[in-house]
CSV table of C-alpha atoms in Angstrom, one decimal:
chain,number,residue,atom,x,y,z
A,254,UNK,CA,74.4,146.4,160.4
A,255,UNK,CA,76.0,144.6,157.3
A,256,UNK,CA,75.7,141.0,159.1
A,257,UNK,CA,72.1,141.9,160.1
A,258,UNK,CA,71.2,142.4,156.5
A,259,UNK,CA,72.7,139.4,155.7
A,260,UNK,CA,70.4,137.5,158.0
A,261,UNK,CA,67.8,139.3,157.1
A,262,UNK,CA,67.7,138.1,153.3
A,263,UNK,CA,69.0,134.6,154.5
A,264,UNK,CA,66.0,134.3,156.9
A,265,UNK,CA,63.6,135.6,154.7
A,266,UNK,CA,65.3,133.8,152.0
A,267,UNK,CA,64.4,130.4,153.9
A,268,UNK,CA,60.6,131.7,154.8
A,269,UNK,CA,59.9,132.6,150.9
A,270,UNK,CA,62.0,129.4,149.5
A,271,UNK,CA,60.0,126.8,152.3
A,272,UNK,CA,56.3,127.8,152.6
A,273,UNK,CA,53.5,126.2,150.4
A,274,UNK,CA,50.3,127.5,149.9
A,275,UNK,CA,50.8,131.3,150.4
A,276,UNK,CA,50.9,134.2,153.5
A,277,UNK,CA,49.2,132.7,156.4
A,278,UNK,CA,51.2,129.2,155.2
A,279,UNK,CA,54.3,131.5,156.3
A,280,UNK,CA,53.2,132.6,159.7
A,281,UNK,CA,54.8,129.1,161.6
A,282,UNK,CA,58.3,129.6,159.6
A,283,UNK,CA,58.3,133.2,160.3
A,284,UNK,CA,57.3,133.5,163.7
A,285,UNK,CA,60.1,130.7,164.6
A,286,UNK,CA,62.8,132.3,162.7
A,287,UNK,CA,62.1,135.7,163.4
A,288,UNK,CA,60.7,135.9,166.7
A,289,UNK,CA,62.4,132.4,168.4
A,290,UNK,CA,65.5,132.4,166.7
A,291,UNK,CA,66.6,135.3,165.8
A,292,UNK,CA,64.9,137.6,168.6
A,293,UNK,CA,64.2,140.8,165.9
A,294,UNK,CA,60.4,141.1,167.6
A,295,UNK,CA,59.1,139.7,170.4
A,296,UNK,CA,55.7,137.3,170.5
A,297,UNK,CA,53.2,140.9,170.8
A,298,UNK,CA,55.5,143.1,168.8
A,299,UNK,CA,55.0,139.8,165.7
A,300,UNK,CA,50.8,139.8,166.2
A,301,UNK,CA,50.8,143.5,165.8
A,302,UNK,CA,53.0,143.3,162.6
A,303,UNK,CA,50.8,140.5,160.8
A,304,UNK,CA,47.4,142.8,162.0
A,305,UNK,CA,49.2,145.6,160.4
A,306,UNK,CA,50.2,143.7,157.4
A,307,UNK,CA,46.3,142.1,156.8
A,308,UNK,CA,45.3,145.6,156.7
A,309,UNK,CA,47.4,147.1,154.2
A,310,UNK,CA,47.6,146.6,151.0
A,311,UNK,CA,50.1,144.2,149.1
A,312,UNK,CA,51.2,141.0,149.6
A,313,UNK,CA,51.3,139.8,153.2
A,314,UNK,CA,54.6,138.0,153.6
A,315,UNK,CA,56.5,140.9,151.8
A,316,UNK,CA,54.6,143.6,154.1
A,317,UNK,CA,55.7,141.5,157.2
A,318,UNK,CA,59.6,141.7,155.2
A,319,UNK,CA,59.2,145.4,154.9
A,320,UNK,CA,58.2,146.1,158.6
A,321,UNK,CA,60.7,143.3,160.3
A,322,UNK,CA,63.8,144.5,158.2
A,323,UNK,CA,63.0,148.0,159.2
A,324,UNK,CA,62.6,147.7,162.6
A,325,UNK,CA,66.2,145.8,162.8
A,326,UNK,CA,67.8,148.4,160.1
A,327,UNK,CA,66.1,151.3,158.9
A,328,UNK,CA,64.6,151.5,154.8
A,329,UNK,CA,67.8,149.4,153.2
A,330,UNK,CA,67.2,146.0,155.8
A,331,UNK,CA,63.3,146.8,154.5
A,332,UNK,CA,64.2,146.8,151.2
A,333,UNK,CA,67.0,143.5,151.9
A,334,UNK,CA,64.0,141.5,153.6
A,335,UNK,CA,61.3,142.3,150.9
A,336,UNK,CA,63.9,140.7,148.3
A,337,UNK,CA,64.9,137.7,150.2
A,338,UNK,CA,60.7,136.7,150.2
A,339,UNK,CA,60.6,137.5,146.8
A,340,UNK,CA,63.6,136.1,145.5
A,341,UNK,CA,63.2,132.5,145.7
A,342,UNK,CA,59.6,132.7,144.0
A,343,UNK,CA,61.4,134.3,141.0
A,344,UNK,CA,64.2,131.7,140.5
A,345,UNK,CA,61.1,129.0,141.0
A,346,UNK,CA,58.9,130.7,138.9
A,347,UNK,CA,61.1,131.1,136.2
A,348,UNK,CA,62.8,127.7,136.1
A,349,UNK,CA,59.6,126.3,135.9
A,350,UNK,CA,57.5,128.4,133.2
A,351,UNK,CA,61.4,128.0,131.1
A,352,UNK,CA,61.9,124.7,131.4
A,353,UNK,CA,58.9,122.4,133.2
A,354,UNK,CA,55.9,123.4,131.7
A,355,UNK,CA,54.2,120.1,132.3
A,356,UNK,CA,55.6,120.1,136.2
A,357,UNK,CA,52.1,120.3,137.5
A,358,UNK,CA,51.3,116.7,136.1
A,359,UNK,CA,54.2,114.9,137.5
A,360,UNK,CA,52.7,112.2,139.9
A,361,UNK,CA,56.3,111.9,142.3
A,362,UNK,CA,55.1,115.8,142.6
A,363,UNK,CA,51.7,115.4,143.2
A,364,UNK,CA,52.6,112.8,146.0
A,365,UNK,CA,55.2,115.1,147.9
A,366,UNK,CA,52.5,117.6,147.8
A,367,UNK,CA,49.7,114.9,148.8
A,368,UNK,CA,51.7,114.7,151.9
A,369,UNK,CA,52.9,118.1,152.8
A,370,UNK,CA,49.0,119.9,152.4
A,371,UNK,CA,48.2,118.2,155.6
A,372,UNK,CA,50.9,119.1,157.4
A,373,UNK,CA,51.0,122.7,156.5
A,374,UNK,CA,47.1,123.0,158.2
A,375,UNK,CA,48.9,121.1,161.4
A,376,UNK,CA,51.4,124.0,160.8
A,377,UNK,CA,48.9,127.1,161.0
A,378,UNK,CA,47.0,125.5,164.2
A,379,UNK,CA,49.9,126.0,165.9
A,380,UNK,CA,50.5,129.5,166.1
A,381,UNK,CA,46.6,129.5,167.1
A,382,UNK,CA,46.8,128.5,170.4
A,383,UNK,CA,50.4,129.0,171.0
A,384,UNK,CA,49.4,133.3,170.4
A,385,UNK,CA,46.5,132.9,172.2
A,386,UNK,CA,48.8,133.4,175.3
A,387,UNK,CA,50.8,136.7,174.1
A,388,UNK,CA,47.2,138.2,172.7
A,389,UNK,CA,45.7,138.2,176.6
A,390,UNK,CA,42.4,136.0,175.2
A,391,UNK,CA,40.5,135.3,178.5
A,392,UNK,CA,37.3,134.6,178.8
A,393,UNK,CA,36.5,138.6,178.7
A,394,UNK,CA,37.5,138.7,175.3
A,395,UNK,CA,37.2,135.0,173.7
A,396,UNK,CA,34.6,136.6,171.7
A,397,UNK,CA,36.8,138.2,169.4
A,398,UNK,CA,38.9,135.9,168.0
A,399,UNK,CA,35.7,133.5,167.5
A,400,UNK,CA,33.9,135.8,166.0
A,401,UNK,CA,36.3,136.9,163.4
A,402,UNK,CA,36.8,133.0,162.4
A,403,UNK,CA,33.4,132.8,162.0
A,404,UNK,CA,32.9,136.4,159.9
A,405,UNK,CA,35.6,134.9,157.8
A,406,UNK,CA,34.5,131.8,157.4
A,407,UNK,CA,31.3,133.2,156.2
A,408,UNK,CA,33.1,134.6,153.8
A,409,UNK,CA,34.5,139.0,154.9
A,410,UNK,CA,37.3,140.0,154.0
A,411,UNK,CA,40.0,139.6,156.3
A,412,UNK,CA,41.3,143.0,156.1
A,413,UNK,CA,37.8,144.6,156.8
A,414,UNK,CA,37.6,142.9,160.0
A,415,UNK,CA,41.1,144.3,161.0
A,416,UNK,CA,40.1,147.8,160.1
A,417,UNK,CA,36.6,147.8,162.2
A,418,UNK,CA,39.3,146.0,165.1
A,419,UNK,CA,41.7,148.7,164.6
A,420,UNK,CA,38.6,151.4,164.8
A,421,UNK,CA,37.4,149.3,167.2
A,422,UNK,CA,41.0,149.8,169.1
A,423,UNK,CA,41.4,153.5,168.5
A,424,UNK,CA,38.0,154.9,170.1
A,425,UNK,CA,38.2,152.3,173.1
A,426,UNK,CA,41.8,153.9,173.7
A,427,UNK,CA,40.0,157.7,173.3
A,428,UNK,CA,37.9,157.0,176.1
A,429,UNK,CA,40.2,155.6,178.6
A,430,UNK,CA,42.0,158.1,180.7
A,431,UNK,CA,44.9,156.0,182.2
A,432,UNK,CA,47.8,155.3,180.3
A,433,UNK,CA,48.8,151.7,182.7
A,434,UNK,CA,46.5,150.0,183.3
A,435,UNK,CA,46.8,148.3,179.6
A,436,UNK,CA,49.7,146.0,179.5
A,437,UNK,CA,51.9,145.8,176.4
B,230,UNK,CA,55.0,149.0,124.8
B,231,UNK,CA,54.4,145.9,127.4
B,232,UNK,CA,57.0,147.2,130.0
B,233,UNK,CA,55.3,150.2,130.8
B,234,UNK,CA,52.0,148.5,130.6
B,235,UNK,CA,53.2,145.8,133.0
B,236,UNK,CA,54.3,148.0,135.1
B,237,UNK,CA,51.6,150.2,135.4
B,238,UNK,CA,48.9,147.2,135.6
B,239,UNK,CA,50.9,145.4,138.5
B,240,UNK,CA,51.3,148.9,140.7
B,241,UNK,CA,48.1,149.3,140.5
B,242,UNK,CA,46.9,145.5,141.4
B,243,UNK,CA,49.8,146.1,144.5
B,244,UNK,CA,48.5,149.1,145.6
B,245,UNK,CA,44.9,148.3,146.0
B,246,UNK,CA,44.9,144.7,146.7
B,247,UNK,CA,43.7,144.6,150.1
B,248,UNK,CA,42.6,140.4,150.6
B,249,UNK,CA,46.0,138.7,150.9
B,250,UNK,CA,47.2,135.7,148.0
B,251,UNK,CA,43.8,134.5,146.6
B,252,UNK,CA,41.9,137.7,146.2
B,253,UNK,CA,45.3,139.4,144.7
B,254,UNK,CA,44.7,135.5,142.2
B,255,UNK,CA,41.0,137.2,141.4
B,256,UNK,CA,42.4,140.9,140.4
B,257,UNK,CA,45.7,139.7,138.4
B,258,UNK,CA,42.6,137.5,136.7
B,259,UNK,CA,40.4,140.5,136.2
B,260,UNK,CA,43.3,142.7,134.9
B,261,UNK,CA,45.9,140.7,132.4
B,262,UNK,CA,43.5,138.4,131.2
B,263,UNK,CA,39.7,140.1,130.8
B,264,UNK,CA,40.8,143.8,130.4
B,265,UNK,CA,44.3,143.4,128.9
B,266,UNK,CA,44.3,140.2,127.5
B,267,UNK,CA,47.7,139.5,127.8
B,268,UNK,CA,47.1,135.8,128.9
B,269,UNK,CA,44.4,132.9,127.9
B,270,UNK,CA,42.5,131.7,130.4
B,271,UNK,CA,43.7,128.2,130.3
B,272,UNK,CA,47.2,129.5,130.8
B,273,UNK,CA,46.1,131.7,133.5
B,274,UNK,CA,44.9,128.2,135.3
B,275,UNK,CA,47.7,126.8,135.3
B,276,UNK,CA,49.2,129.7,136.5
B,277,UNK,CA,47.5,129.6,139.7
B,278,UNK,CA,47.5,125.9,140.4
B,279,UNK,CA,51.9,126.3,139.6
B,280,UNK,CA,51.5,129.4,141.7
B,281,UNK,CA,49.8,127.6,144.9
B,282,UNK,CA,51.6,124.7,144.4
B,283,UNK,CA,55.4,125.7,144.2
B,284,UNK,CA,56.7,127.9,147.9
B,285,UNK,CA,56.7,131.8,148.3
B,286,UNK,CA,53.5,134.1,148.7
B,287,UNK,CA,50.9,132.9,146.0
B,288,UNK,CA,50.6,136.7,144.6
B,289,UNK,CA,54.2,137.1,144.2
B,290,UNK,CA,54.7,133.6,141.9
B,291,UNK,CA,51.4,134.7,140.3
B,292,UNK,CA,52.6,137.5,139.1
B,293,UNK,CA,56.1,136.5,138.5
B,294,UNK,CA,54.6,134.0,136.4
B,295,UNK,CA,51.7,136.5,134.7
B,296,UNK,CA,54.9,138.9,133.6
B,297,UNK,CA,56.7,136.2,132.2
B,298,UNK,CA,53.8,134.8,130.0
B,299,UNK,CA,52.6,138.5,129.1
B,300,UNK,CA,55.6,139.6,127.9
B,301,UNK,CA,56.6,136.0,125.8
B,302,UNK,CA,53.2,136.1,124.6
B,303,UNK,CA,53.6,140.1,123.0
B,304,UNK,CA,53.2,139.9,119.4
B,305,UNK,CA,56.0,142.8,119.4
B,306,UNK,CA,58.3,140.9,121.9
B,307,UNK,CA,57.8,137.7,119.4
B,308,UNK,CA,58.9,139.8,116.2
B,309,UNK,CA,62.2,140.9,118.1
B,310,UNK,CA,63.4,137.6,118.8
B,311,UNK,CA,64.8,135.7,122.0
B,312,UNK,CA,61.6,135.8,124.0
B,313,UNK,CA,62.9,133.9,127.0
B,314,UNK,CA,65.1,136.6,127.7
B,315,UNK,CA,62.9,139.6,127.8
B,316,UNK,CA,60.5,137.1,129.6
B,317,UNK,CA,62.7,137.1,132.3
B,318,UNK,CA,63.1,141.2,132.8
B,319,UNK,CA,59.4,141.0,132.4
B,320,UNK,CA,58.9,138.4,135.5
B,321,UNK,CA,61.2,140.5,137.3
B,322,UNK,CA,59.2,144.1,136.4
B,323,UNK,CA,56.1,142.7,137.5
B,324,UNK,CA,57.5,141.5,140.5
B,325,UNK,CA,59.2,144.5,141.7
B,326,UNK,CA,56.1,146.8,140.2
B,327,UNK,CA,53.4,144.9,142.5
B,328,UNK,CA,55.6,145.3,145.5
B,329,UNK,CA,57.1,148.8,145.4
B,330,UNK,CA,54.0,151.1,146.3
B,331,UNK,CA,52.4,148.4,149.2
B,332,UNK,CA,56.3,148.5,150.9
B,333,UNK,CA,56.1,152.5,150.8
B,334,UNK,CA,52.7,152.2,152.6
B,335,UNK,CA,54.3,149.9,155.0
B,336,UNK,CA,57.3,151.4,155.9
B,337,UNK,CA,55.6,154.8,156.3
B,338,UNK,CA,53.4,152.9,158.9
B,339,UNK,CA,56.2,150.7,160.5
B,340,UNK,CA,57.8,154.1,161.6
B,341,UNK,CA,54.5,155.3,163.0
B,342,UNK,CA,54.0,152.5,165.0
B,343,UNK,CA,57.7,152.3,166.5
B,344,UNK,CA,57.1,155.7,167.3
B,345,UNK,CA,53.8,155.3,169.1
B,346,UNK,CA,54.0,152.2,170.8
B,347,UNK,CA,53.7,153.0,174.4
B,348,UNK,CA,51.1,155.3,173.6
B,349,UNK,CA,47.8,154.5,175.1
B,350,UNK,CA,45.5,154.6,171.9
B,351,UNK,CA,47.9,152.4,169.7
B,352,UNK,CA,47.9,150.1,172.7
B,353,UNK,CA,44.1,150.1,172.8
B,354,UNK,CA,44.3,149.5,168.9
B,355,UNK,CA,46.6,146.4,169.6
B,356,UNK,CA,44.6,144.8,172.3
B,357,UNK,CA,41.7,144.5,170.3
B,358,UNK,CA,43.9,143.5,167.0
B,359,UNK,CA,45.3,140.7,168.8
B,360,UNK,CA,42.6,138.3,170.0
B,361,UNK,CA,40.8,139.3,166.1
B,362,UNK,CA,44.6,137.9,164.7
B,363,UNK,CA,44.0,134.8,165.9
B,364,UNK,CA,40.8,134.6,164.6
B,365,UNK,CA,41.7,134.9,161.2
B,366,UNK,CA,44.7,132.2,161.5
B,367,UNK,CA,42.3,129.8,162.8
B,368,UNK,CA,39.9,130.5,159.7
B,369,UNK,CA,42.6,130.2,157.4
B,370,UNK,CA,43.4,126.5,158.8
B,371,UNK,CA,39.5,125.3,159.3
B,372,UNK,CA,39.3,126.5,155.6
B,373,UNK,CA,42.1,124.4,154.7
B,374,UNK,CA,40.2,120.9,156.4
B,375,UNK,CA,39.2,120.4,152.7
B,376,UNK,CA,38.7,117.7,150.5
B,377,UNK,CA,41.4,118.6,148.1
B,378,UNK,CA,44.1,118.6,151.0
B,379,UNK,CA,42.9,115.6,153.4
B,380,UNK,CA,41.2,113.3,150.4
B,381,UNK,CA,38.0,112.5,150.8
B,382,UNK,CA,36.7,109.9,153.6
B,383,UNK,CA,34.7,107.6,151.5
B,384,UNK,CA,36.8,107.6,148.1
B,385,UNK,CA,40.4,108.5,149.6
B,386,UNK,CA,39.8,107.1,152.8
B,387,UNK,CA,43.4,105.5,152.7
B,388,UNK,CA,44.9,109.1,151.7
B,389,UNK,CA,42.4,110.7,154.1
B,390,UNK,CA,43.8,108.5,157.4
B,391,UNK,CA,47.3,109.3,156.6
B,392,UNK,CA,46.7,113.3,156.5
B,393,UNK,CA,44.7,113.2,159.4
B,394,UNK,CA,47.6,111.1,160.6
B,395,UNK,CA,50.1,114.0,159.2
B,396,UNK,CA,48.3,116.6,160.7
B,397,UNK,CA,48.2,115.4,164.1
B,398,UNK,CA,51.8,114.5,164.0
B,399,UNK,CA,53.0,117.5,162.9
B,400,UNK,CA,50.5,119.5,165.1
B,401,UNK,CA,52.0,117.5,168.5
B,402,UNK,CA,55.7,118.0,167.1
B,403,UNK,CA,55.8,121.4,166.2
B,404,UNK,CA,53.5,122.3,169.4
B,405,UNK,CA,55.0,120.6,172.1
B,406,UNK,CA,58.5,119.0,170.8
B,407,UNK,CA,59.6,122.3,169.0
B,408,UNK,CA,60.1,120.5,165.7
B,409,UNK,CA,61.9,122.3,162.6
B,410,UNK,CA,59.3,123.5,160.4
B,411,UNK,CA,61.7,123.3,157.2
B,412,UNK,CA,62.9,119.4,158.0
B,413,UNK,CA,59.1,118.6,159.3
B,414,UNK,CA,57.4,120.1,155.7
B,415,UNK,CA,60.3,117.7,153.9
B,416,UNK,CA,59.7,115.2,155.4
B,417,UNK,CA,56.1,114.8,154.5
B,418,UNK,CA,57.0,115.1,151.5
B,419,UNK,CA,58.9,112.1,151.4
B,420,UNK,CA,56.3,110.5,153.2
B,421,UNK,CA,53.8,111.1,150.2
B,422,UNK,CA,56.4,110.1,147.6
B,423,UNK,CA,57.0,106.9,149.7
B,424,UNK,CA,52.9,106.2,150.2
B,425,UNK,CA,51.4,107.4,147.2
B,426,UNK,CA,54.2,107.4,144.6
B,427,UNK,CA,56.0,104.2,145.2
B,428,UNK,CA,53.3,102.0,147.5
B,429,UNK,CA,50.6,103.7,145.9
B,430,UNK,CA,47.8,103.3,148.9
């Protein structure tokens, strides 16, 4: 158990300390450390985290911390992986509203970051069509996933469209009878 | 005193902040610098844009940034002396604050759902969460095809080849050849330095 927490706050160390522009940014890094690498969750077990972690409140990456560490360790892990996301924004943070105030102007910082913003929407297609296989899309159900782009694009909120899914999800499963025929 | 206040502001931005990073931007907004007025809005600016622009989840550096600020800027704080250093317990209370309450909620669901996973209406819930998943990761990278991170075709068009360049890359790499995301994210940044800091295209 010790190691695991260990490489619980290492991993989520890494995910806080290498992803610009926020949660969805971290999705890629996470998946491929958590779910790849590590083997804590597998592909399904990671979608139903980050549905559950849209629709609660709080701050994605550390709700996807919570639930991971957890799962691998009980409350303390939780509590281990939560820090480890947090903890490198807080030494960044810090270092930079102490000592860099003017950071934001630097143009050898604006380039890096010319070049990276690209890459990290390269980054979040991935997991798009890579999930599409563990998430059963067919041509049943395409209809789903292309309509909640498009809700969000026009502009609802992300975690109401998980909660009417989730509803959505709760009275189909009242109304079947079988407990097989849907595959994990 | 600006402890308790911070800490009671940023439970309560944690516990109901239900839009990820840039709605959590709008409440810590609405919150320390309209109601409380802890923070100018200028410096709340550049808040965000150090917030979006440096790693980790945007609400987390927001508000480790927003604690810091609050507490250097408290008239009270100021008249004690060595600001920097309660500046620092304050980043760290507002941190903690707007995570504590949201990691309750979660682990009080995680052990529901580990409980109940083979059970036919959780699966039911999951099969429809899925494919709606993957709809909201493909929003949130069409919504990112912006100006601001490609350049723009006309004005930027050299900066707007080389990101769509990037992108493509990095999409094939990471897709098909399994690339490190850590190394592959470094890398373009020494690719920008390289083309628009020293060559300057």
């Amino acid at each position: 158990m010790k190691s695991h927490n260990k490489d619980l706050f290492v991993t989520f160390m890494k995910i806080g300390g290498f992803t610009l522009g926020g949660g969805a940014a971290m999705i890629p890094l996470m998946e491929q450390q958590v779910v790849t690498q590590h083997q804590w969750l597998s592909h399904s077990e990671f979608m139903d985290v980050m549905a559950v972690s849209q629709a609660t409140p709080g701050v994605f990456a550390v709700n996807m911390a919570s639930h991971i560490g957890y799962k691998v360790g009980g409350i303390r892990s939780g509590i281990i992986a939560s820090l480890g996301v947090v903890f490198p924004s807080l030494i960044i943070i810090l270092l930079i509203a102490i000592i860099f105030s003017r950071f934001r102007d630097n143009r050898w910082v604006e380039a890096a970051f010319m070049g990276i913003r690209p890459a990290v929407v390269a980054l979040l297609a991935v997991p798009v069509f890579k999930m599409g296989k563990t998430a059963r899309v067919t041509w049943s159900n395409v209809w789903i996933p292309i309509l909640s782009t498009a809700l969000i694009i026009y502009g609802v909120t992300p975690a109401l469209i998980i909660l009417v899914a989730g509803v959505a999800g709760f009275l189909y499963g009242l109304t079947r009878k079988d407990n097989q025929q849907l595959s994990k | 005193m600006i402890f308790i206040k911070l800490f009671l502001v940023f439970s309560y931005i944690g516990l109901f902040n239900f839009g990820g990073g840039y709605a959590m931007l709008s409440f810590i907004e609405q919150e320390v610098v309209a109601k409380q007025v802890w923070i100018s809005e200028a410096e709340f600016t550049d808040i965000v844009a150090i917030s979006q622009m440096t790693p980790g989840p945007i609400g987390i550096n927001c508000a480790t940034y927003v604690g810091y600020t609050a507490v250097v800027n408290d008239p009270f704080i100021q008249s004690i002396g060595a600001p920097q250093f309660f500046g620092i317990l304050g980043s760290i209370l507002a941190t903690i604050s707007v995570v504590w309450l949201p990691f309750l909620v979660m682990i009080w669901i995680s052990h529901i759902i580990i409980k109940h996973k083979d059970h036919k209406v959780t699966r039911s819930i999951f099969a429809i969460l899925r494919p709606a998943i993957i709809g909201l990761l493909a929003a949130a990278a069409i919504s990112l095809m912006n100006i601001e991170n490609f350049g723009h075709p006309s004005t930027q068009t050299n900066q707007f080849i080389l990101s769509i360049i990037i992108c493509m890359t990095v999409f094939c790499g990471v897709f098909w050849r399994k690339w490190n995301i850590i190394y592959t994210t470094l890398i373009c940044g020494i690719i920008g330095i390289i083309a628009y800091g020293l060559i300057g295209i």
